[in-house]
């Protein structure tokens, strides 16, 4: 597992670029709290039982807004101080040289946020069918999927393929319709 620690606007985040599952022996997971919005002490450990950990994969077709939603979720939970635009190379999840050059997600990225007494692990997955293996790996390690649909372009073939994979895995999912503010949006 390639584990990168990245500084993002004065906040350290652990970002895991390749899923390998969560290893634990006692039913207690240890998360290093490196972000000052999580803790007053840098490097403080906090124990969470597996009942208080949720894993969610954010998936959908390319350019549907997965990385933007990922950034907004981290911002709303206080993990990052400012959101960045996808394609700039400054987002939490898309920072490798290839992702910056092509302005798309190539690898799945994992970041966690604390909400009340829960830790939610969010997977930001690529939308291109060339990198579907990354999405499938995120599905394997997640309890559910948040499927993004672009309200302007509707359901695309990649979203249908991913939906079928979730059916085979019998995974619960939520649907998030993005870009509903556009005049060409049709949610019917």
mmCIF file with all atom_site columns, C-alpha atoms in Angstrom:
data_model
loop_
_atom_site.group_PDB
_atom_site.id
_atom_site.type_symbol
_atom_site.label_atom_id
_atom_site.label_alt_id
_atom_site.label_comp_id
_atom_site.label_asym_id
_atom_site.label_entity_id
_atom_site.label_seq_id
_atom_site.pdbx_PDB_ins_code
_atom_site.Cartn_x
_atom_site.Cartn_y
_atom_site.Cartn_z
_atom_site.occupancy
_atom_site.B_iso_or_equiv
_atom_site.pdbx_formal_charge
_atom_site.auth_seq_id
_atom_site.auth_comp_id
_atom_site.auth_asym_id
_atom_site.auth_atom_id
_atom_site.pdbx_PDB_model_num
ATOM 1   C CA . UNK A 1 1   ? 0.000   0.000  0.000   1.00 0.00 ? 1   UNK A CA 1
ATOM 2   C CA . UNK A 1 2   ? 1.375   3.363  -0.965  1.00 0.00 ? 2   UNK A CA 1
ATOM 3   C CA . UNK A 1 3   ? 0.673   5.717  1.929   1.00 0.00 ? 3   UNK A CA 1
ATOM 4   C CA . UNK A 1 4   ? 1.293   9.406  1.334   1.00 0.00 ? 4   UNK A CA 1
ATOM 5   C CA . UNK A 1 5   ? 1.100   12.148 3.897   1.00 0.00 ? 5   UNK A CA 1
ATOM 6   C CA . UNK A 1 6   ? 0.259   15.436 2.236   1.00 0.00 ? 6   UNK A CA 1
ATOM 7   C CA . UNK A 1 7   ? 0.195   18.972 3.590   1.00 0.00 ? 7   UNK A CA 1
ATOM 8   C CA . UNK A 1 8   ? -2.954  20.774 2.518   1.00 0.00 ? 8   UNK A CA 1
ATOM 9   C CA . UNK A 1 9   ? -3.416  24.397 3.599   1.00 0.00 ? 9   UNK A CA 1
ATOM 10  C CA . UNK A 1 10  ? -1.710  23.953 6.973   1.00 0.00 ? 10  UNK A CA 1
ATOM 11  C CA . UNK A 1 11  ? -3.339  20.593 7.606   1.00 0.00 ? 11  UNK A CA 1
ATOM 12  C CA . UNK A 1 12  ? -1.695  17.188 7.304   1.00 0.00 ? 12  UNK A CA 1
ATOM 13  C CA . UNK A 1 13  ? -3.817  14.450 5.781   1.00 0.00 ? 13  UNK A CA 1
ATOM 14  C CA . UNK A 1 14  ? -3.094  10.779 5.324   1.00 0.00 ? 14  UNK A CA 1
ATOM 15  C CA . UNK A 1 15  ? -4.131  9.876  1.795   1.00 0.00 ? 15  UNK A CA 1
ATOM 16  C CA . UNK A 1 16  ? -4.001  6.252  0.734   1.00 0.00 ? 16  UNK A CA 1
ATOM 17  C CA . UNK A 1 17  ? -3.710  5.913  -3.041  1.00 0.00 ? 17  UNK A CA 1
ATOM 18  C CA . UNK A 1 18  ? -4.280  2.153  -3.315  1.00 0.00 ? 18  UNK A CA 1
ATOM 19  C CA . UNK A 1 19  ? -6.857  0.194  -1.312  1.00 0.00 ? 19  UNK A CA 1
ATOM 20  C CA . UNK A 1 20  ? -5.669  -2.750 0.706   1.00 0.00 ? 20  UNK A CA 1
ATOM 21  C CA . UNK A 1 21  ? -8.369  -3.095 3.345   1.00 0.00 ? 21  UNK A CA 1
ATOM 22  C CA . UNK A 1 22  ? -8.234  -2.031 6.952   1.00 0.00 ? 22  UNK A CA 1
ATOM 23  C CA . UNK A 1 23  ? -6.149  -4.286 9.163   1.00 0.00 ? 23  UNK A CA 1
ATOM 24  C CA . UNK A 1 24  ? -7.039  -4.684 12.796  1.00 0.00 ? 24  UNK A CA 1
ATOM 25  C CA . UNK A 1 25  ? -6.797  -7.456 15.365  1.00 0.00 ? 25  UNK A CA 1
ATOM 26  C CA . UNK A 1 26  ? -8.779  -6.198 18.331  1.00 0.00 ? 26  UNK A CA 1
ATOM 27  C CA . UNK A 1 27  ? -11.769 -4.596 16.621  1.00 0.00 ? 27  UNK A CA 1
ATOM 28  C CA . UNK A 1 28  ? -10.310 -1.146 17.341  1.00 0.00 ? 28  UNK A CA 1
ATOM 29  C CA . UNK A 1 29  ? -8.906  1.023  14.577  1.00 0.00 ? 29  UNK A CA 1
ATOM 30  C CA . UNK A 1 30  ? -6.249  3.648  15.249  1.00 0.00 ? 30  UNK A CA 1
ATOM 31  C CA . UNK A 1 31  ? -6.395  6.875  13.273  1.00 0.00 ? 31  UNK A CA 1
ATOM 32  C CA . UNK A 1 32  ? -3.618  9.396  13.571  1.00 0.00 ? 32  UNK A CA 1
ATOM 33  C CA . UNK A 1 33  ? -5.171  12.793 14.060  1.00 0.00 ? 33  UNK A CA 1
ATOM 34  C CA . UNK A 1 34  ? -2.798  15.102 12.243  1.00 0.00 ? 34  UNK A CA 1
ATOM 35  C CA . UNK A 1 35  ? -5.176  17.878 11.284  1.00 0.00 ? 35  UNK A CA 1
ATOM 36  C CA . UNK A 1 36  ? -5.475  20.758 13.715  1.00 0.00 ? 36  UNK A CA 1
ATOM 37  C CA . UNK A 1 37  ? -9.229  20.883 13.087  1.00 0.00 ? 37  UNK A CA 1
ATOM 38  C CA . UNK A 1 38  ? -9.465  17.347 14.523  1.00 0.00 ? 38  UNK A CA 1
ATOM 39  C CA . UNK A 1 39  ? -7.305  17.810 17.549  1.00 0.00 ? 39  UNK A CA 1
ATOM 40  C CA . UNK A 1 40  ? -5.400  20.297 19.623  1.00 0.00 ? 40  UNK A CA 1
ATOM 41  C CA . UNK A 1 41  ? -2.426  17.939 19.903  1.00 0.00 ? 41  UNK A CA 1
ATOM 42  C CA . UNK A 1 42  ? -0.532  17.018 16.786  1.00 0.00 ? 42  UNK A CA 1
ATOM 43  C CA . UNK A 1 43  ? -0.135  13.264 16.333  1.00 0.00 ? 43  UNK A CA 1
ATOM 44  C CA . UNK A 1 44  ? -2.752  12.386 18.974  1.00 0.00 ? 44  UNK A CA 1
ATOM 45  C CA . UNK A 1 45  ? -4.322  8.929  18.601  1.00 0.00 ? 45  UNK A CA 1
ATOM 46  C CA . UNK A 1 46  ? -8.010  8.251  18.961  1.00 0.00 ? 46  UNK A CA 1
ATOM 47  C CA . UNK A 1 47  ? -9.603  4.816  19.139  1.00 0.00 ? 47  UNK A CA 1
ATOM 48  C CA . UNK A 1 48  ? -12.742 3.984  17.207  1.00 0.00 ? 48  UNK A CA 1
ATOM 49  C CA . UNK A 1 49  ? -14.534 0.667  17.266  1.00 0.00 ? 49  UNK A CA 1
ATOM 50  C CA . UNK A 1 50  ? -15.360 -0.764 13.879  1.00 0.00 ? 50  UNK A CA 1
ATOM 51  C CA . UNK A 1 51  ? -19.034 -0.018 14.604  1.00 0.00 ? 51  UNK A CA 1
ATOM 52  C CA . UNK A 1 52  ? -18.157 3.687  14.448  1.00 0.00 ? 52  UNK A CA 1
ATOM 53  C CA . UNK A 1 53  ? -16.354 3.532  11.091  1.00 0.00 ? 53  UNK A CA 1
ATOM 54  C CA . UNK A 1 54  ? -18.173 3.911  7.754   1.00 0.00 ? 54  UNK A CA 1
ATOM 55  C CA . UNK A 1 55  ? -16.613 3.399  4.315   1.00 0.00 ? 55  UNK A CA 1
ATOM 56  C CA . UNK A 1 56  ? -18.213 5.130  1.317   1.00 0.00 ? 56  UNK A CA 1
ATOM 57  C CA . UNK A 1 57  ? -17.031 5.004  -2.313  1.00 0.00 ? 57  UNK A CA 1
ATOM 58  C CA . UNK A 1 58  ? -17.931 8.032  -4.438  1.00 0.00 ? 58  UNK A CA 1
ATOM 59  C CA . UNK A 1 59  ? -18.369 6.801  -8.015  1.00 0.00 ? 59  UNK A CA 1
ATOM 60  C CA . UNK A 1 60  ? -19.867 7.854  -11.341 1.00 0.00 ? 60  UNK A CA 1
ATOM 61  C CA . UNK A 1 61  ? -18.911 8.694  -14.904 1.00 0.00 ? 61  UNK A CA 1
ATOM 62  C CA . UNK A 1 62  ? -16.078 11.041 -15.801 1.00 0.00 ? 62  UNK A CA 1
ATOM 63  C CA . UNK A 1 63  ? -16.518 14.769 -15.138 1.00 0.00 ? 63  UNK A CA 1
ATOM 64  C CA . UNK A 1 64  ? -19.624 14.243 -12.992 1.00 0.00 ? 64  UNK A CA 1
ATOM 65  C CA . UNK A 1 65  ? -18.145 16.121 -10.022 1.00 0.00 ? 65  UNK A CA 1
ATOM 66  C CA . UNK A 1 66  ? -16.826 13.339 -7.772  1.00 0.00 ? 66  UNK A CA 1
ATOM 67  C CA . UNK A 1 67  ? -13.629 15.144 -6.755  1.00 0.00 ? 67  UNK A CA 1
ATOM 68  C CA . UNK A 1 68  ? -15.512 18.395 -6.174  1.00 0.00 ? 68  UNK A CA 1
ATOM 69  C CA . UNK A 1 69  ? -18.024 16.597 -3.935  1.00 0.00 ? 69  UNK A CA 1
ATOM 70  C CA . UNK A 1 70  ? -15.127 14.866 -2.134  1.00 0.00 ? 70  UNK A CA 1
ATOM 71  C CA . UNK A 1 71  ? -13.529 18.271 -1.449  1.00 0.00 ? 71  UNK A CA 1
ATOM 72  C CA . UNK A 1 72  ? -16.845 19.736 -0.256  1.00 0.00 ? 72  UNK A CA 1
ATOM 73  C CA . UNK A 1 73  ? -17.442 16.813 2.140   1.00 0.00 ? 73  UNK A CA 1
ATOM 74  C CA . UNK A 1 74  ? -13.985 17.271 3.656   1.00 0.00 ? 74  UNK A CA 1
ATOM 75  C CA . UNK A 1 75  ? -14.542 21.029 3.925   1.00 0.00 ? 75  UNK A CA 1
ATOM 76  C CA . UNK A 1 76  ? -17.995 20.639 5.539   1.00 0.00 ? 76  UNK A CA 1
ATOM 77  C CA . UNK A 1 77  ? -16.573 18.248 8.149   1.00 0.00 ? 77  UNK A CA 1
ATOM 78  C CA . UNK A 1 78  ? -13.716 20.626 8.969   1.00 0.00 ? 78  UNK A CA 1
ATOM 79  C CA . UNK A 1 79  ? -10.865 18.495 7.599   1.00 0.00 ? 79  UNK A CA 1
ATOM 80  C CA . UNK A 1 80  ? -9.691  21.146 5.129   1.00 0.00 ? 80  UNK A CA 1
ATOM 81  C CA . UNK A 1 81  ? -9.880  24.908 5.477   1.00 0.00 ? 81  UNK A CA 1
ATOM 82  C CA . UNK A 1 82  ? -10.536 25.684 1.797   1.00 0.00 ? 82  UNK A CA 1
ATOM 83  C CA . UNK A 1 83  ? -11.806 23.743 -1.199  1.00 0.00 ? 83  UNK A CA 1
ATOM 84  C CA . UNK A 1 84  ? -9.888  23.665 -4.458  1.00 0.00 ? 84  UNK A CA 1
ATOM 85  C CA . UNK A 1 85  ? -11.173 23.200 -8.001  1.00 0.00 ? 85  UNK A CA 1
ATOM 86  C CA . UNK A 1 86  ? -10.732 19.812 -9.665  1.00 0.00 ? 86  UNK A CA 1
ATOM 87  C CA . UNK A 1 87  ? -8.056  19.858 -12.348 1.00 0.00 ? 87  UNK A CA 1
ATOM 88  C CA . UNK A 1 88  ? -5.834  22.417 -10.595 1.00 0.00 ? 88  UNK A CA 1
ATOM 89  C CA . UNK A 1 89  ? -3.571  19.863 -8.928  1.00 0.00 ? 89  UNK A CA 1
ATOM 90  C CA . UNK A 1 90  ? -4.344  21.354 -5.530  1.00 0.00 ? 90  UNK A CA 1
ATOM 91  C CA . UNK A 1 91  ? -7.183  19.063 -4.452  1.00 0.00 ? 91  UNK A CA 1
ATOM 92  C CA . UNK A 1 92  ? -6.695  16.562 -1.654  1.00 0.00 ? 92  UNK A CA 1
ATOM 93  C CA . UNK A 1 93  ? -7.158  13.548 -3.915  1.00 0.00 ? 93  UNK A CA 1
ATOM 94  C CA . UNK A 1 94  ? -5.664  14.508 -7.303  1.00 0.00 ? 94  UNK A CA 1
ATOM 95  C CA . UNK A 1 95  ? -2.055  15.501 -6.814  1.00 0.00 ? 95  UNK A CA 1
ATOM 96  C CA . UNK A 1 96  ? 0.130   13.026 -8.723  1.00 0.00 ? 96  UNK A CA 1
ATOM 97  C CA . UNK A 1 97  ? 1.956   14.280 -11.810 1.00 0.00 ? 97  UNK A CA 1
ATOM 98  C CA . UNK A 1 98  ? -0.287  12.249 -14.155 1.00 0.00 ? 98  UNK A CA 1
ATOM 99  C CA . UNK A 1 99  ? -3.485  13.512 -12.544 1.00 0.00 ? 99  UNK A CA 1
ATOM 100 C CA . UNK A 1 100 ? -2.302  17.117 -12.712 1.00 0.00 ? 100 UNK A CA 1
ATOM 101 C CA . UNK A 1 101 ? -1.197  16.771 -16.337 1.00 0.00 ? 101 UNK A CA 1
ATOM 102 C CA . UNK A 1 102 ? -4.416  15.115 -17.546 1.00 0.00 ? 102 UNK A CA 1
ATOM 103 C CA . UNK A 1 103 ? -6.709  16.982 -15.110 1.00 0.00 ? 103 UNK A CA 1
ATOM 104 C CA . UNK A 1 104 ? -8.592  13.794 -14.174 1.00 0.00 ? 104 UNK A CA 1
ATOM 105 C CA . UNK A 1 105 ? -8.545  11.281 -11.331 1.00 0.00 ? 105 UNK A CA 1
ATOM 106 C CA . UNK A 1 106 ? -6.416  8.255  -12.159 1.00 0.00 ? 106 UNK A CA 1
ATOM 107 C CA . UNK A 1 107 ? -6.072  6.679  -8.716  1.00 0.00 ? 107 UNK A CA 1
ATOM 108 C CA . UNK A 1 108 ? -8.624  6.119  -5.983  1.00 0.00 ? 108 UNK A CA 1
ATOM 109 C CA . UNK A 1 109 ? -7.900  8.296  -2.985  1.00 0.00 ? 109 UNK A CA 1
ATOM 110 C CA . UNK A 1 110 ? -9.048  7.780  0.592   1.00 0.00 ? 110 UNK A CA 1
ATOM 111 C CA . UNK A 1 111 ? -9.537  10.497 3.176   1.00 0.00 ? 111 UNK A CA 1
ATOM 112 C CA . UNK A 1 112 ? -11.396 10.318 6.452   1.00 0.00 ? 112 UNK A CA 1
ATOM 113 C CA . UNK A 1 113 ? -13.597 12.805 8.202   1.00 0.00 ? 113 UNK A CA 1
ATOM 114 C CA . UNK A 1 114 ? -14.957 12.806 11.712  1.00 0.00 ? 114 UNK A CA 1
ATOM 115 C CA . UNK A 1 115 ? -18.666 13.424 12.111  1.00 0.00 ? 115 UNK A CA 1
ATOM 116 C CA . UNK A 1 116 ? -20.028 13.321 15.652  1.00 0.00 ? 116 UNK A CA 1
ATOM 117 C CA . UNK A 1 117 ? -18.658 10.056 17.070  1.00 0.00 ? 117 UNK A CA 1
ATOM 118 C CA . UNK A 1 118 ? -18.145 8.408  13.658  1.00 0.00 ? 118 UNK A CA 1
ATOM 119 C CA . UNK A 1 119 ? -15.241 8.267  11.238  1.00 0.00 ? 119 UNK A CA 1
ATOM 120 C CA . UNK A 1 120 ? -16.303 8.239  7.606   1.00 0.00 ? 120 UNK A CA 1
ATOM 121 C CA . UNK A 1 121 ? -13.757 7.044  5.058   1.00 0.00 ? 121 UNK A CA 1
ATOM 122 C CA . UNK A 1 122 ? -14.536 8.545  1.653   1.00 0.00 ? 122 UNK A CA 1
ATOM 123 C CA . UNK A 1 123 ? -13.076 7.042  -1.517  1.00 0.00 ? 123 UNK A CA 1
ATOM 124 C CA . UNK A 1 124 ? -12.721 9.457  -4.449  1.00 0.00 ? 124 UNK A CA 1
ATOM 125 C CA . UNK A 1 125 ? -12.656 7.173  -7.490  1.00 0.00 ? 125 UNK A CA 1
ATOM 126 C CA . UNK A 1 126 ? -11.769 7.810  -11.149 1.00 0.00 ? 126 UNK A CA 1
ATOM 127 C CA . UNK A 1 127 ? -14.600 8.161  -13.657 1.00 0.00 ? 127 UNK A CA 1
ATOM 128 C CA . UNK A 1 128 ? -12.818 6.951  -16.777 1.00 0.00 ? 128 UNK A CA 1
ATOM 129 C CA . UNK A 1 129 ? -13.388 3.337  -17.796 1.00 0.00 ? 129 UNK A CA 1
ATOM 130 C CA . UNK A 1 130 ? -9.609  3.014  -18.261 1.00 0.00 ? 130 UNK A CA 1
ATOM 131 C CA . UNK A 1 131 ? -9.238  3.041  -14.482 1.00 0.00 ? 131 UNK A CA 1
ATOM 132 C CA . UNK A 1 132 ? -12.246 0.923  -13.505 1.00 0.00 ? 132 UNK A CA 1
ATOM 133 C CA . UNK A 1 133 ? -9.968  -1.385 -11.484 1.00 0.00 ? 133 UNK A CA 1
ATOM 134 C CA . UNK A 1 134 ? -9.436  1.457  -9.012  1.00 0.00 ? 134 UNK A CA 1
ATOM 135 C CA . UNK A 1 135 ? -13.206 1.850  -8.623  1.00 0.00 ? 135 UNK A CA 1
ATOM 136 C CA . UNK A 1 136 ? -13.763 -1.888 -8.147  1.00 0.00 ? 136 UNK A CA 1
ATOM 137 C CA . UNK A 1 137 ? -11.073 -1.953 -5.443  1.00 0.00 ? 137 UNK A CA 1
ATOM 138 C CA . UNK A 1 138 ? -12.812 0.921  -3.656  1.00 0.00 ? 138 UNK A CA 1
ATOM 139 C CA . UNK A 1 139 ? -16.149 -0.944 -3.892  1.00 0.00 ? 139 UNK A CA 1
ATOM 140 C CA . UNK A 1 140 ? -14.566 -4.012 -2.288  1.00 0.00 ? 140 UNK A CA 1
ATOM 141 C CA . UNK A 1 141 ? -13.435 -2.054 0.745   1.00 0.00 ? 141 UNK A CA 1
ATOM 142 C CA . UNK A 1 142 ? -16.608 0.038  1.104   1.00 0.00 ? 142 UNK A CA 1
ATOM 143 C CA . UNK A 1 143 ? -19.904 -0.665 2.770   1.00 0.00 ? 143 UNK A CA 1
ATOM 144 C CA . UNK A 1 144 ? -21.825 1.413  0.257   1.00 0.00 ? 144 UNK A CA 1
ATOM 145 C CA . UNK A 1 145 ? -21.476 3.660  -2.775  1.00 0.00 ? 145 UNK A CA 1
ATOM 146 C CA . UNK A 1 146 ? -22.509 7.224  -3.439  1.00 0.00 ? 146 UNK A CA 1
ATOM 147 C CA . UNK A 1 147 ? -23.292 7.305  -7.170  1.00 0.00 ? 147 UNK A CA 1
ATOM 148 C CA . UNK A 1 148 ? -22.970 10.703 -8.811  1.00 0.00 ? 148 UNK A CA 1
ATOM 149 C CA . UNK A 1 149 ? -25.057 11.498 -11.867 1.00 0.00 ? 149 UNK A CA 1
ATOM 150 C CA . UNK A 1 150 ? -24.576 14.674 -13.869 1.00 0.00 ? 150 UNK A CA 1
ATOM 151 C CA . UNK A 1 151 ? -28.011 16.308 -14.102 1.00 0.00 ? 151 UNK A CA 1
ATOM 152 C CA . UNK A 1 152 ? -27.066 17.994 -17.362 1.00 0.00 ? 152 UNK A CA 1
ATOM 153 C CA . UNK A 1 153 ? -25.737 14.921 -19.228 1.00 0.00 ? 153 UNK A CA 1
ATOM 154 C CA . UNK A 1 154 ? -27.817 12.252 -17.509 1.00 0.00 ? 154 UNK A CA 1
ATOM 155 C CA . UNK A 1 155 ? -26.789 8.671  -16.808 1.00 0.00 ? 155 UNK A CA 1
ATOM 156 C CA . UNK A 1 156 ? -23.744 7.642  -18.860 1.00 0.00 ? 156 UNK A CA 1
ATOM 157 C CA . UNK A 1 157 ? -22.595 4.127  -19.770 1.00 0.00 ? 157 UNK A CA 1
ATOM 158 C CA . UNK A 1 158 ? -19.847 4.052  -17.110 1.00 0.00 ? 158 UNK A CA 1
ATOM 159 C CA . UNK A 1 159 ? -22.413 4.764  -14.388 1.00 0.00 ? 159 UNK A CA 1
ATOM 160 C CA . UNK A 1 160 ? -24.564 1.888  -15.664 1.00 0.00 ? 160 UNK A CA 1
ATOM 161 C CA . UNK A 1 161 ? -21.569 -0.497 -15.617 1.00 0.00 ? 161 UNK A CA 1
ATOM 162 C CA . UNK A 1 162 ? -20.672 0.518  -12.069 1.00 0.00 ? 162 UNK A CA 1
ATOM 163 C CA . UNK A 1 163 ? -24.315 0.159  -10.977 1.00 0.00 ? 163 UNK A CA 1
ATOM 164 C CA . UNK A 1 164 ? -24.340 -3.406 -12.354 1.00 0.00 ? 164 UNK A CA 1
ATOM 165 C CA . UNK A 1 165 ? -21.148 -4.201 -10.455 1.00 0.00 ? 165 UNK A CA 1
ATOM 166 C CA . UNK A 1 166 ? -22.774 -2.927 -7.250  1.00 0.00 ? 166 UNK A CA 1
ATOM 167 C CA . UNK A 1 167 ? -25.789 -5.148 -8.007  1.00 0.00 ? 167 UNK A CA 1
ATOM 168 C CA . UNK A 1 168 ? -23.474 -8.180 -8.267  1.00 0.00 ? 168 UNK A CA 1
ATOM 169 C CA . UNK A 1 169 ? -21.902 -7.250 -4.931  1.00 0.00 ? 169 UNK A CA 1
ATOM 170 C CA . UNK A 1 170 ? -25.289 -6.527 -3.334  1.00 0.00 ? 170 UNK A CA 1
ATOM 171 C CA . UNK A 1 171 ? -23.984 -3.174 -2.056  1.00 0.00 ? 171 UNK A CA 1
ATOM 172 C CA . UNK A 1 172 ? -26.346 -0.412 -0.946  1.00 0.00 ? 172 UNK A CA 1
ATOM 173 C CA . UNK A 1 173 ? -26.043 2.905  -2.753  1.00 0.00 ? 173 UNK A CA 1
ATOM 174 C CA . UNK A 1 174 ? -27.242 6.471  -2.740  1.00 0.00 ? 174 UNK A CA 1
ATOM 175 C CA . UNK A 1 175 ? -27.759 8.568  -5.852  1.00 0.00 ? 175 UNK A CA 1
ATOM 176 C CA . UNK A 1 176 ? -26.594 12.171 -5.892  1.00 0.00 ? 176 UNK A CA 1
ATOM 177 C CA . UNK A 1 177 ? -27.744 14.261 -8.859  1.00 0.00 ? 177 UNK A CA 1
ATOM 178 C CA . UNK A 1 178 ? -25.174 16.971 -9.464  1.00 0.00 ? 178 UNK A CA 1
ATOM 179 C CA . UNK A 1 179 ? -25.380 20.212 -11.475 1.00 0.00 ? 179 UNK A CA 1
ATOM 180 C CA . UNK A 1 180 ? -29.120 20.643 -11.052 1.00 0.00 ? 180 UNK A CA 1
ATOM 181 C CA . UNK A 1 181 ? -28.694 24.406 -11.316 1.00 0.00 ? 181 UNK A CA 1
ATOM 182 C CA . UNK A 1 182 ? -27.987 24.228 -15.068 1.00 0.00 ? 182 UNK A CA 1
ATOM 183 C CA . UNK A 1 183 ? -30.850 25.190 -17.397 1.00 0.00 ? 183 UNK A CA 1
ATOM 184 C CA . UNK A 1 184 ? -30.423 21.999 -19.435 1.00 0.00 ? 184 UNK A CA 1
ATOM 185 C CA . UNK A 1 185 ? -30.855 19.762 -16.383 1.00 0.00 ? 185 UNK A CA 1
ATOM 186 C CA . UNK A 1 186 ? -33.585 17.140 -16.694 1.00 0.00 ? 186 UNK A CA 1
ATOM 187 C CA . UNK A 1 187 ? -33.982 14.815 -13.713 1.00 0.00 ? 187 UNK A CA 1
ATOM 188 C CA . UNK A 1 188 ? -36.901 12.844 -15.139 1.00 0.00 ? 188 UNK A CA 1
#
